[in-house]
Amino acid sequence: MTGNDPETVHPLCRPVTGLRGVAARLAARLERLGVRTVQDLLFHLPLRYEDRTRHVPIGGLQPGIEALVRGRVDLAEIVQGRRRRLLCRISDGTGALTLVFFHFHPAQLKRLRQGTCVACYGEARRGLDTLEMIHPEIQLQGGSAGEITEEETLTPVYPTTEGVNQTTLRRLLAQALTLARSDLPDPLQPHLPKEFSLPGLLGALTTLHAPPAGTDVEALTGGWHPAVQRLALEELLAHHLSLRKLRVDARRRTRAPVLRGTGQLVARFLQALPFRLTTAQQRVDRQIAADMASAAPMMRLVQGDVGSGKTVVAALATLRSVESGLQAAVMAPTELLAEQHYRNFRDWLAPLGVEVAWLSGRQAARTRRMMLERIGGGDSGVVVGTHALFQEQVEFHRLGLVVVDEQHRFGVHQRLALREKGQSETAQPHQLIMTATPIPRTLAMTAYADLDVSVIDELPPGRTPVTTAAVPDVRRGEVVAAVKRACAEGRQAYWVCTLIEESDALQAQAAEETATLLTETLPQVTVGLVHGRMKPADKEAVMDAFACGRTQLLVATTVIEVGVDVPNASLMIIENPERLGLAQLHQLRGRVGRGSAASSCLLLYHPPLSEAARKRLGVLRRTSDGFEIARQDLEIRGPGELLGTRQTGAWAFRVTDLARDAAQLPRVQELADILLREAPQVAEALIHRWVGEARRYGRV
Ligand code: ADP
Ligand code: MG
């Protein structure tokens, strides 16, 4: 099934232009549907089905349901009125039906003579005195082409695009199925355990494109029919296998520097820390150290709930690199977080004699040039910055480790781009990815099959749980009073303004207005303001003032979502929490509950709440366990959202709906193990069929 010679290309892998009646123009239109080859056509599944397998007695028609009926014309007439129309009443002894045509040719009236037999297909609707069908497909008895007759199978209705109609798609699919019947490789089927009770690939495709009368259509369109499950399983398996292959290839092809370190910096760092590492931190640190001491590039994902102490673990990894004479890069998704990491790392590492450089998209050209020089010359051991750091030409002296913090919004494409960044074909730095979005284990193992996963499943001791309450915005006054009380007691608070708009400018404006208002209402409270549009130096000043307690209330946009760490802040107000997803709310709330004071979070919502929003806020009130929240999120939104749209975009599933098919994931693992062990050539064939060249993932 590989190779470019048309003779050796499998018929199903050939372009659709090989089918009867497909010229360049139609092929171009089909391409808009993602259909290039015959096989693509086979995986272009119907949206729904029409039942023309039998006609329904007119008396048995249901409003809202499409059906095929037969009857005799009782009466046909053109009615003037608000809109001129042709009405034709037919009956079959069980009832009467009115056919309504707004667009018609006067000659049509002549043909609909009383007593003429007609067949028509359409959706019945309630009319004045009978049910009616507006513009049904209609066929007079003895009519010529395209007669409406009972079909043997249900009629598929496909997703389509301009210039491609259903008839064309059905005709092409019939040809494709014929080709498939003569030769459709189905290497997976022999490896599927009997108890899965799934049909073979050809059987599944036939059921989907030409379901026999009586097929459970709801199960087909809903996706729980074994025919759909069979395709989804194969597709998920192929994607999972391609990630595993990527990883195996990367390990075989590339080498990373062996970073054993001397242990000196690490020891001094741990000694200076005001706390002991948790058992979970120690365990993950050991896993990372072992990875880095090997010549196979580390590709490790560290999952840990908000506040579980991932930064310290990252710092330890950077020190191991520096101890071995190589540099480490630390990347954060936002400027604010990068700045905070920079301050943290500088405060931790500078006393150990390790120079920390900072790169930001907004820094002055002169500073930047200087930083780049110190990075290139190897003076800076650790470099902290936003992802912009890697998007531009940054020359490292010798880079040993890349740490990517809070990476939950990056898909496999981004991960791979990063891995390849600035590296030679055969050497790459170790890579550590930190995420606070706990992804249920089975999903993580499938979606991150190219990574090893560690979990920091323990919070540092002494944390008090955050009490969360939802308050409608009519009670805003009480919330403001709560802020006043907290500040009077020497506590600090966040007030987070959210907006649906992605626009930085609008977010900033909303935060500015809120800050002004709160400053007026709470003259005894010092109010700070931070948003994404401020200059880095100003942001740093505001954060510093809040961190050391000079400001008591920090009004912020969701820029503080990730990473910001001020232990004395113990109250958080989130305005319009109904606009945010669970993961984001959990992240935000994670900014409080970091110290020893009892913390609370008030969700100041604007009623009425949608069903989904009420569910989300309910989950948040009940639990603060990130894994539990992720599980609920998975239920409410589905894994596509959880992994970030870019993730699923990168996967580009044809059949699979991750939300719908999540239950298949454990099977995917199991099957992948079996195939890789017993039939690697089958794994290759599946990857080729569903993912195409695995190389595709490497390009961005
Ligand atoms: P996150 O995992 O959300 O990135 P951070 O690394 O920001 O969490 O850590 C949250 C806070 O907990 C920080 O103030 C950090 O210094 C502190 N911390 C980390 N590890 C420990 C520990 N083992 N004991 C006590 N405090 C810790
Ligand atoms: Mg963090």
XYZ file of C-alpha atoms and ligand atoms in Angstrom:
728
model
C 0.000 0.000 0.000
C 2.999 2.293 -0.294
C 5.066 3.700 -3.102
C 4.208 6.235 -5.734
C 4.048 4.076 -8.812
C 0.328 3.977 -9.747
C 0.631 0.256 -10.420
C 1.704 -0.455 -6.865
C -0.662 1.965 -5.171
C -3.599 0.121 -3.690
C -6.857 0.988 -5.541
C -8.325 2.441 -2.343
C -5.374 4.784 -1.928
C -5.732 6.217 -5.421
C -7.228 9.654 -6.005
C -10.989 9.902 -6.447
C -10.380 10.996 -10.035
C -9.977 7.301 -10.784
C -13.712 6.822 -10.134
C -16.294 7.092 -12.890
C -17.646 10.611 -13.304
C -15.023 12.409 -11.229
C -13.268 15.135 -13.192
C -10.842 17.685 -11.814
C -13.566 20.119 -10.829
C -15.493 17.626 -8.730
C -12.239 16.337 -7.247
C -11.386 19.869 -6.137
C -14.758 20.207 -4.470
C -14.418 16.848 -2.757
C -11.079 17.976 -1.453
C -12.935 20.648 0.500
C -14.611 17.766 2.335
C -11.207 16.290 3.099
C -11.761 13.613 0.472
C -8.800 12.978 -1.787
C -8.635 9.225 -2.153
C -11.175 6.448 -2.471
C -10.391 5.506 1.089
C -11.140 9.053 2.291
C -14.515 8.627 0.660
C -15.132 5.430 2.608
C -14.400 7.274 5.844
C -16.699 10.150 4.907
C -19.584 9.059 7.092
C -23.258 10.014 6.776
C -24.741 12.593 9.103
C -28.104 10.877 9.133
C -30.316 8.505 7.169
C -33.608 8.618 5.338
C -35.854 5.627 5.401
C -37.131 4.907 1.907
C -37.126 1.186 2.426
C -40.900 1.050 2.754
C -43.794 3.388 2.287
C -45.853 4.511 5.222
C -49.683 4.625 5.152
C -50.672 8.279 5.106
C -52.743 7.736 8.249
C -49.569 6.591 10.029
C -47.471 9.692 9.215
C -45.960 11.519 12.170
C -45.315 15.248 12.105
C -41.612 16.012 12.038
C -40.668 12.649 10.541
C -39.534 12.123 6.967
C -41.268 9.326 5.150
C -42.089 7.799 1.817
C -45.826 7.688 1.007
C -47.977 6.673 -1.948
C -51.438 7.941 -2.787
C -53.890 9.187 -5.401
C -54.478 12.800 -6.226
C -57.875 13.993 -4.953
C -57.460 17.597 -5.910
C -54.788 20.011 -7.166
C -55.141 23.766 -7.411
C -53.178 26.992 -7.442
C -54.092 29.155 -4.494
C -53.507 32.900 -4.501
C -52.904 34.600 -1.211
C -49.986 35.956 0.701
C -47.859 33.610 -1.378
C -49.047 31.948 -4.522
C -48.771 28.201 -4.181
C -49.726 24.902 -5.698
C -51.640 22.640 -3.331
C -52.206 18.992 -4.096
C -54.243 16.771 -1.858
C -53.539 13.027 -1.984
C -55.045 10.126 -0.049
C -54.584 6.368 0.253
C -57.623 5.162 2.163
C -55.896 5.595 5.534
C -55.746 9.385 5.443
C -55.116 12.502 3.386
C -51.983 14.613 2.920
C -51.509 18.040 1.344
C -48.432 18.625 -0.801
C -47.405 22.294 -0.919
C -45.257 23.866 -3.659
C -44.269 27.512 -3.622
C -42.040 27.120 -6.646
C -43.759 25.307 -9.461
C -44.397 25.277 -13.162
C -48.032 25.731 -14.265
C -47.695 22.541 -16.306
C -47.263 20.658 -13.029
C -50.930 21.326 -12.249
C -52.017 19.553 -15.427
C -49.992 16.483 -14.585
C -51.488 16.205 -11.112
C -54.882 15.189 -12.493
C -57.371 13.677 -10.100
C -56.808 9.953 -9.676
C -53.110 10.041 -10.658
C -50.911 7.834 -8.495
C -47.950 9.583 -6.881
C -45.110 8.647 -4.601
C -43.429 11.286 -2.508
C -40.773 11.642 0.118
C -40.586 14.464 2.612
C -41.117 15.615 6.150
C -44.718 15.661 7.321
C -45.823 18.779 9.167
C -49.048 19.844 10.757
C -51.217 21.714 8.231
C -54.629 23.316 8.398
C -56.844 20.246 8.228
C -54.435 17.509 7.101
C -50.728 16.919 7.549
C -48.699 18.523 4.774
C -45.355 18.164 3.070
C -43.619 21.270 1.780
C -41.715 20.655 -1.454
C -41.531 16.884 -1.162
C -39.625 14.873 -3.728
C -42.460 13.710 -5.944
C -42.857 11.100 -8.624
C -45.916 10.434 -10.760
C -46.726 6.839 -11.425
C -45.235 5.708 -14.712
C -42.807 8.608 -14.538
C -39.410 8.164 -16.063
C -35.992 8.753 -14.518
C -35.220 8.694 -10.820
C -38.379 6.943 -9.806
C -39.084 7.016 -6.105
C -39.265 3.385 -5.207
C -38.697 1.452 -2.059
C -34.962 1.187 -1.579
C -33.296 -1.889 -0.218
C -31.209 0.025 2.269
C -31.570 3.199 4.288
C -30.535 6.262 2.338
C -27.457 8.043 3.737
C -27.315 11.836 3.926
C -23.708 13.055 3.880
C -22.016 16.197 5.058
C -21.469 18.069 1.849
C -20.181 21.252 0.319
C -21.225 23.629 -2.426
C -21.422 21.947 -5.788
C -21.564 18.385 -4.485
C -25.025 16.994 -3.982
C -26.253 13.923 -2.161
C -26.880 12.012 -5.368
C -23.271 12.498 -6.433
C -21.933 11.425 -3.053
C -24.167 8.355 -2.985
C -23.082 7.391 -6.485
C -19.394 7.736 -5.583
C -19.799 5.834 -2.344
C -21.480 2.988 -4.189
C -18.416 2.760 -6.449
C -16.044 2.996 -3.501
C -17.887 0.230 -1.659
C -17.684 -1.999 -4.718
C -13.916 -1.494 -4.800
C -13.742 -2.143 -1.070
C -15.700 -5.354 -1.447
C -13.185 -6.737 -3.878
C -10.142 -5.803 -1.793
C -10.193 -3.985 1.528
C -7.223 -4.901 3.685
C -8.393 -5.470 7.248
C -5.246 -6.443 9.121
C -6.640 -5.491 12.527
C -9.627 -7.815 12.567
C -7.757 -11.054 13.357
C -6.232 -9.328 16.386
C -9.494 -8.079 17.885
C -10.573 -10.144 20.869
C -13.862 -11.938 20.202
C -15.478 -10.414 23.267
C -15.302 -6.948 21.713
C -18.005 -8.233 19.309
C -17.038 -5.744 16.646
C -17.661 -6.266 12.935
C -14.895 -6.381 10.353
C -13.943 -3.174 8.579
C -15.901 -3.959 5.421
C -18.961 -4.958 7.419
C -18.739 -1.754 9.440
C -18.393 0.433 6.344
C -21.251 -1.335 4.584
C -23.520 -0.879 7.578
C -22.615 2.796 7.731
C -23.045 3.633 4.059
C -25.838 1.243 3.174
C -27.618 0.147 6.337
C -30.177 -2.602 5.801
C -33.780 -1.714 6.612
C -34.384 -1.943 10.331
C -30.850 -0.906 11.350
C -30.766 1.071 14.599
C -30.265 4.464 13.007
C -30.074 6.255 16.321
C -27.122 4.093 17.324
C -25.436 4.820 13.996
C -25.800 8.586 14.160
C -25.195 8.612 17.917
C -21.987 6.665 17.390
C -22.553 3.776 19.790
C -23.372 1.277 17.040
C -20.671 -1.411 16.755
C -20.030 -0.284 13.171
C -18.984 3.194 14.335
C -17.154 1.831 17.354
C -15.144 -0.460 15.106
C -13.913 2.462 12.996
C -13.276 4.707 15.996
C -11.288 1.981 17.728
C -9.116 1.485 14.673
C -8.569 5.211 14.260
C -7.707 5.814 17.923
C -5.389 2.861 17.831
C -3.627 4.202 14.741
C -3.063 7.624 16.328
C -1.866 6.108 19.559
C 0.508 3.814 17.697
C 1.887 6.703 15.690
C 2.782 8.560 18.891
C 4.465 5.489 20.321
C 6.389 5.028 17.117
C 7.498 8.645 17.181
C 8.911 8.118 20.580
C 10.689 4.912 19.718
C 12.140 6.542 16.590
C 13.270 9.592 18.517
C 15.025 7.399 21.041
C 16.707 5.412 18.353
C 17.725 8.355 16.191
C 18.700 11.014 18.664
C 21.027 11.313 21.578
C 20.901 13.711 24.473
C 23.798 14.749 26.661
C 24.291 12.555 29.705
C 23.698 14.891 32.650
C 24.798 13.179 35.816
C 25.745 16.314 37.699
C 27.943 16.538 40.740
C 25.102 16.909 43.188
C 26.738 19.945 44.768
C 24.377 22.644 43.565
C 21.392 20.403 44.216
C 22.506 19.778 47.779
C 23.092 23.450 48.495
C 19.755 24.355 46.949
C 17.837 21.839 49.054
C 19.614 23.031 52.154
C 18.602 26.630 51.528
C 14.933 25.791 50.900
C 12.697 26.716 53.835
C 10.832 23.413 53.513
C 11.398 19.737 52.840
C 10.328 18.215 49.540
C 7.183 16.122 49.749
C 7.522 12.413 49.102
C 5.858 12.909 45.731
C 8.294 15.666 44.776
C 11.206 13.462 45.770
C 9.911 10.564 43.719
C 9.383 12.664 40.608
C 12.753 14.324 41.067
C 14.410 10.907 41.146
C 12.634 9.888 37.935
C 13.821 13.066 36.245
C 17.380 12.629 37.482
C 17.458 9.089 36.106
C 16.138 10.276 32.730
C 18.716 13.030 32.500
C 21.558 10.684 33.345
C 20.749 8.655 30.251
C 21.753 9.359 26.675
C 18.184 8.829 25.466
C 16.469 12.200 25.413
C 14.110 12.634 28.333
C 10.514 13.299 27.278
C 8.687 13.526 30.532
C 5.394 15.082 31.452
C 4.967 16.022 35.091
C 1.376 16.368 36.179
C 0.693 18.000 39.474
C -2.276 19.844 40.827
C -2.103 23.586 41.321
C 0.159 24.289 44.261
C 1.704 20.831 44.340
C 5.151 22.400 43.984
C 6.205 21.735 40.409
C 8.513 24.756 40.234
C 10.943 23.384 42.798
C 11.125 20.132 40.894
C 11.852 22.062 37.710
C 14.547 24.065 39.479
C 16.246 20.871 40.594
C 16.312 19.630 37.009
C 17.888 22.871 35.763
C 20.560 22.601 38.463
C 21.478 19.100 37.309
C 22.046 20.489 33.834
C 24.142 23.372 35.118
C 26.167 21.046 37.338
C 27.024 19.065 34.239
C 28.190 22.212 32.483
C 25.144 22.623 30.244
C 22.448 25.254 30.113
C 18.750 24.895 30.843
C 15.848 26.818 29.334
C 12.601 27.379 31.203
C 9.595 28.373 29.146
C 6.273 29.711 30.381
C 3.099 30.417 28.429
C 2.564 33.998 29.629
C 4.791 36.981 30.311
C 3.487 37.220 33.839
C 4.374 33.648 34.616
C 7.734 33.950 32.920
C 8.506 36.997 35.027
C 7.524 35.187 38.170
C 9.639 32.178 37.281
C 12.493 34.486 36.503
C 12.250 36.077 39.949
C 11.913 32.688 41.633
C 14.822 31.136 39.802
C 16.985 34.221 40.252
C 16.285 34.299 43.996
C 16.960 30.585 44.327
C 19.914 30.181 41.980
C 21.837 33.440 42.108
C 23.035 32.727 45.694
C 24.438 29.460 44.350
C 26.411 31.377 41.752
C 24.198 30.388 38.823
C 23.388 33.252 36.461
C 19.759 33.404 35.350
C 18.940 35.238 32.109
C 15.544 36.514 31.170
C 14.097 36.837 27.699
C 10.770 38.401 26.960
C 8.987 39.450 23.818
C 8.716 42.974 25.145
C 12.120 43.733 26.494
C 14.190 46.669 25.235
C 16.466 45.841 22.334
C 19.597 46.679 24.287
C 18.743 44.461 27.261
C 17.772 41.723 24.932
C 21.034 41.914 23.010
C 22.944 41.715 26.219
C 20.945 38.703 27.404
C 21.453 36.954 24.073
C 25.187 37.503 24.349
C 25.358 36.046 27.817
C 23.270 33.073 26.709
C 25.367 32.517 23.604
C 28.595 32.850 25.534
C 27.472 30.351 28.144
C 27.618 32.853 31.033
C 23.958 32.297 31.861
C 23.301 28.832 33.149
C 19.543 29.108 33.161
C 17.374 31.085 30.745
C 13.774 31.899 31.569
C 11.286 33.289 29.078
C 8.026 32.954 27.275
C 7.625 30.643 24.346
C 8.768 33.563 22.223
C 12.148 32.567 23.553
C 12.179 29.637 21.229
C 10.313 31.152 18.362
C 13.209 33.456 17.699
C 16.805 32.727 17.022
C 18.299 32.176 20.416
C 21.743 30.644 20.252
C 22.620 28.657 23.317
C 26.155 27.856 24.235
C 25.263 24.275 25.155
C 21.663 23.510 25.932
C 21.035 20.389 27.988
C 17.471 20.744 29.181
C 14.230 22.426 28.166
C 11.523 22.859 30.778
C 8.079 23.821 29.550
C 5.779 24.953 32.314
C 1.974 24.797 32.367
C 1.898 23.345 28.925
C -1.642 22.034 28.942
C -2.618 24.051 25.899
C -0.049 22.638 23.560
C -0.697 19.768 21.270
C 1.561 17.150 19.886
C 2.631 19.434 17.031
C 3.938 22.045 19.403
C 5.713 19.455 21.484
C 7.496 18.091 18.480
C 8.397 21.474 17.085
C 9.981 22.276 20.382
C 11.905 19.075 20.444
C 13.345 19.769 17.039
C 14.066 23.401 17.738
C 17.589 24.387 16.928
C 18.833 20.867 17.386
C 20.839 18.766 15.034
C 19.375 15.642 13.495
C 20.949 13.418 16.055
C 21.213 15.434 19.269
C 18.561 17.126 21.305
C 18.177 18.432 24.832
C 16.226 16.624 27.500
C 12.689 17.821 27.777
C 10.468 18.255 30.804
C 6.865 19.373 30.532
C 4.940 20.548 33.574
C 1.173 20.704 33.587
C -1.388 21.526 36.221
C -4.234 20.087 34.207
C -4.503 16.583 35.503
C -5.654 14.390 32.698
C -7.273 11.086 33.597
C -4.718 8.348 33.321
C -6.105 6.398 30.382
C -6.511 9.540 28.355
C -3.043 10.759 29.199
C -1.544 7.451 28.206
C -3.239 7.613 24.850
C -2.851 11.282 24.084
C 0.658 11.576 25.477
C 1.889 8.219 24.343
C 5.090 9.885 23.176
C 5.876 10.978 26.732
C 6.637 9.392 30.074
C 4.260 10.646 32.708
C 5.040 11.434 36.363
C 2.477 12.598 38.841
C 3.025 14.780 41.913
C 0.023 13.437 43.747
C 0.494 15.129 47.083
C 0.211 18.729 48.235
C 2.778 20.272 50.571
C 1.684 19.945 54.187
C -0.124 22.692 56.051
C -2.455 23.733 53.264
C -5.987 24.519 54.318
C -8.732 23.736 51.851
C -10.394 26.647 50.085
C -14.059 27.198 50.882
C -15.926 28.047 47.718
C -19.324 29.715 47.419
C -21.346 30.924 44.464
C -22.986 34.318 44.927
C -25.330 36.002 42.421
C -24.120 39.454 41.395
C -27.137 41.153 42.980
C -25.313 40.478 46.229
C -22.173 42.233 45.070
C -22.350 44.569 48.071
C -21.867 41.664 50.477
C -18.890 40.462 48.487
C -17.268 43.895 48.607
C -17.896 43.919 52.370
C -16.150 40.545 52.661
C -13.106 41.983 50.874
C -13.106 44.928 53.249
C -13.246 42.628 56.275
C -10.476 40.373 54.998
C -8.165 43.309 54.305
C -8.911 44.802 57.734
C -7.734 41.482 59.223
C -4.436 41.759 57.378
C -5.309 39.237 54.695
C -4.964 39.874 50.977
C -7.393 39.287 48.156
C -7.604 38.838 44.396
C -10.461 40.224 42.342
C -10.475 38.549 38.966
C -12.313 40.111 36.035
C -13.249 37.811 33.211
C -14.553 38.579 29.790
C -15.722 36.338 27.018
C -13.742 38.330 24.493
C -10.228 37.157 23.958
C -9.216 40.749 23.424
C -6.502 41.892 25.786
C -7.689 45.457 25.408
C -11.250 44.765 26.532
C -10.081 42.594 29.403
C -7.719 45.309 30.526
C -10.453 47.910 30.306
C -12.843 45.825 32.415
C -10.157 45.339 35.043
C -9.294 49.038 35.046
C -12.926 50.004 35.589
C -13.343 47.494 38.392
C -10.163 48.710 40.065
C -11.348 52.319 39.916
C -14.711 51.366 41.353
C -13.246 49.304 44.167
C -10.765 52.045 45.014
C -13.694 54.434 45.427
C -15.828 52.037 47.475
C -12.980 50.827 49.666
C -10.925 53.932 50.512
C -9.209 52.116 53.403
C -7.885 49.361 51.099
C -4.852 49.742 48.826
C -5.742 48.405 45.399
C -3.331 47.136 42.746
C -4.122 46.400 39.137
C -2.467 43.941 36.777
C -3.392 42.990 33.242
C -1.785 41.720 30.083
C -1.444 45.144 28.432
C 0.882 46.610 31.030
C 4.614 47.068 30.542
C 6.619 44.224 32.077
C 8.343 46.561 34.516
C 4.982 47.924 35.691
C 3.595 44.435 36.065
C 6.609 43.379 38.039
C 6.224 46.392 40.308
C 2.543 45.632 40.903
C 3.203 41.956 41.594
C 6.062 42.832 43.912
C 3.881 45.255 45.845
C 1.244 42.566 46.230
C 3.740 39.826 47.072
C 5.268 41.847 49.898
C 1.904 43.036 51.189
C 2.077 46.701 50.226
C -1.163 46.336 48.266
C -3.998 44.422 49.846
C -6.339 43.857 46.938
C -5.129 42.878 43.494
C -7.572 43.423 40.660
C -6.494 41.248 37.749
C -7.526 39.714 34.485
C -7.127 36.001 33.970
C -3.410 36.634 33.334
C -2.932 35.463 36.892
C -4.497 32.156 36.019
C -1.345 30.123 36.107
C 1.523 30.010 38.489
C 1.175 33.244 40.437
C 2.170 32.490 43.994
C 1.429 34.826 46.922
C 0.823 32.703 50.045
C -0.698 35.503 52.132
C -3.583 35.973 49.688
C -6.517 34.056 51.105
C -9.593 35.465 49.410
C -10.450 35.352 45.748
C -13.399 36.864 43.966
C -14.026 35.629 40.439
C -16.438 37.752 38.471
C -18.620 35.970 35.907
C -17.170 32.543 36.605
C -19.907 31.117 34.400
C -17.872 32.220 31.397
C -14.897 30.066 32.246
C -14.234 26.365 32.000
C -13.658 24.165 35.013
C -9.948 23.749 34.467
C -9.438 27.479 34.248
C -11.525 28.146 37.350
C -9.580 25.528 39.241
C -6.343 27.179 38.126
C -7.512 30.589 39.235
C -8.715 29.356 42.566
C -5.362 27.658 43.057
C -3.892 31.149 43.653
C -5.393 31.074 47.158
C -5.096 28.400 49.821
C -1.297 28.514 49.572
C -0.655 29.798 53.070
C -1.801 28.624 56.456
C -4.816 30.963 56.713
C -8.234 29.510 55.857
C -9.002 30.680 52.328
C -12.176 31.273 50.426
C -13.238 31.808 46.875
C -16.422 33.633 45.931
C -17.851 33.001 42.506
C -19.760 36.166 41.684
C -22.018 34.990 38.897
C -24.595 36.667 36.743
C -27.904 34.766 36.784
C -29.525 32.929 35.137
C -26.966 30.155 34.847
C -27.022 27.707 31.986
C -27.304 24.049 32.899
C -23.646 23.410 32.106
C -22.486 26.484 34.037
C -24.465 25.418 37.083
C -22.840 21.989 36.889
C -19.374 23.519 36.635
C -19.825 25.834 39.595
C -21.333 22.953 41.563
C -18.274 20.779 40.951
C -16.012 23.612 42.004
C -17.918 24.143 45.237
C -17.844 20.470 46.130
C -14.211 19.634 45.484
C -10.756 21.129 45.153
C -9.093 17.942 43.979
C -7.707 18.665 40.532
C -8.018 15.063 39.381
C -11.630 14.866 40.444
C -12.312 18.169 38.704
C -10.638 16.910 35.560
C -12.782 13.797 35.661
C -15.939 15.870 35.954
C -14.695 18.196 33.245
C -14.203 15.204 31.023
C -17.798 14.256 31.626
C -19.182 17.735 31.046
C -17.057 18.813 28.123
C -15.306 15.781 26.750
C -11.600 15.148 26.345
C -11.233 17.238 23.210
C -11.697 20.357 25.259
C -9.641 19.027 28.089
C -6.635 18.466 25.912
C -7.099 21.822 24.263
C -8.508 22.359 20.817
C -5.072 22.400 19.318
C -4.498 18.924 20.544
C -7.557 17.532 18.865
C -6.935 19.734 15.852
C -3.571 18.123 15.524
C -5.159 14.733 15.752
C -7.676 15.554 13.037
C -9.907 12.587 13.660
C -12.149 11.470 10.853
C -14.501 9.210 12.733
C -13.581 9.429 16.388
C -15.216 11.833 18.763
C -13.022 11.750 21.841
C -15.875 12.709 24.133
C -18.055 9.971 22.763
C -15.410 7.309 22.428
C -13.386 7.840 25.608
C -14.576 4.488 26.904
C -12.538 2.818 24.163
C -9.234 4.170 25.436
C -8.323 1.260 27.719
C -8.875 -1.102 24.791
C -6.603 1.054 22.681
C -3.737 0.634 25.136
C -4.241 -3.071 25.351
C -4.433 -3.593 21.603
C -1.441 -1.380 20.922
C 0.661 -3.520 23.258
C -0.461 -6.688 21.524
C 0.179 -5.345 18.027
C 3.596 -3.910 18.790
C 4.599 -7.216 20.286
C 3.022 -9.649 17.870
C 2.332 -7.849 14.619
C 4.318 -4.646 14.140
C 3.531 -4.692 10.411
C -0.163 -4.367 11.284
C 0.654 -1.340 13.432
C 2.475 0.180 10.440
C -0.459 -0.472 8.130
C -2.910 1.163 10.519
C -0.723 4.235 10.988
C -0.362 4.504 7.249
C -4.106 4.275 6.715
C -5.275 6.717 9.371
C -2.426 9.075 10.118
C -0.573 8.996 6.832
C 3.152 9.384 6.936
C 4.173 9.635 10.575
C 6.469 12.390 9.405
C 3.381 14.610 9.200
C 3.522 15.076 12.960
C 7.050 16.330 12.811
C 6.234 19.215 10.512
C 4.541 22.293 11.862
P 2.645 24.651 41.173
O 2.779 23.161 41.196
O 1.238 25.088 41.110
O 3.506 25.275 40.108
P 4.421 25.995 42.930
O 5.642 25.335 42.434
O 4.188 27.389 42.520
O 3.170 25.109 42.588
O 4.409 25.869 44.517
C 3.385 26.440 45.274
C 3.927 26.926 46.604
O 4.269 25.838 47.429
C 5.167 27.768 46.498
O 5.065 28.820 47.398
C 6.271 26.814 46.862
O 7.377 27.506 47.375
C 5.602 25.976 47.910
N 6.150 24.640 48.045
C 6.603 23.838 47.069
N 7.010 22.660 47.577
C 6.798 22.711 48.907
C 7.026 21.787 49.992
N 7.523 20.576 49.784
N 6.660 22.190 51.216
C 6.146 23.411 51.432
N 5.923 24.314 50.472
C 6.237 23.973 49.215
Mg 3.538 26.398 38.542
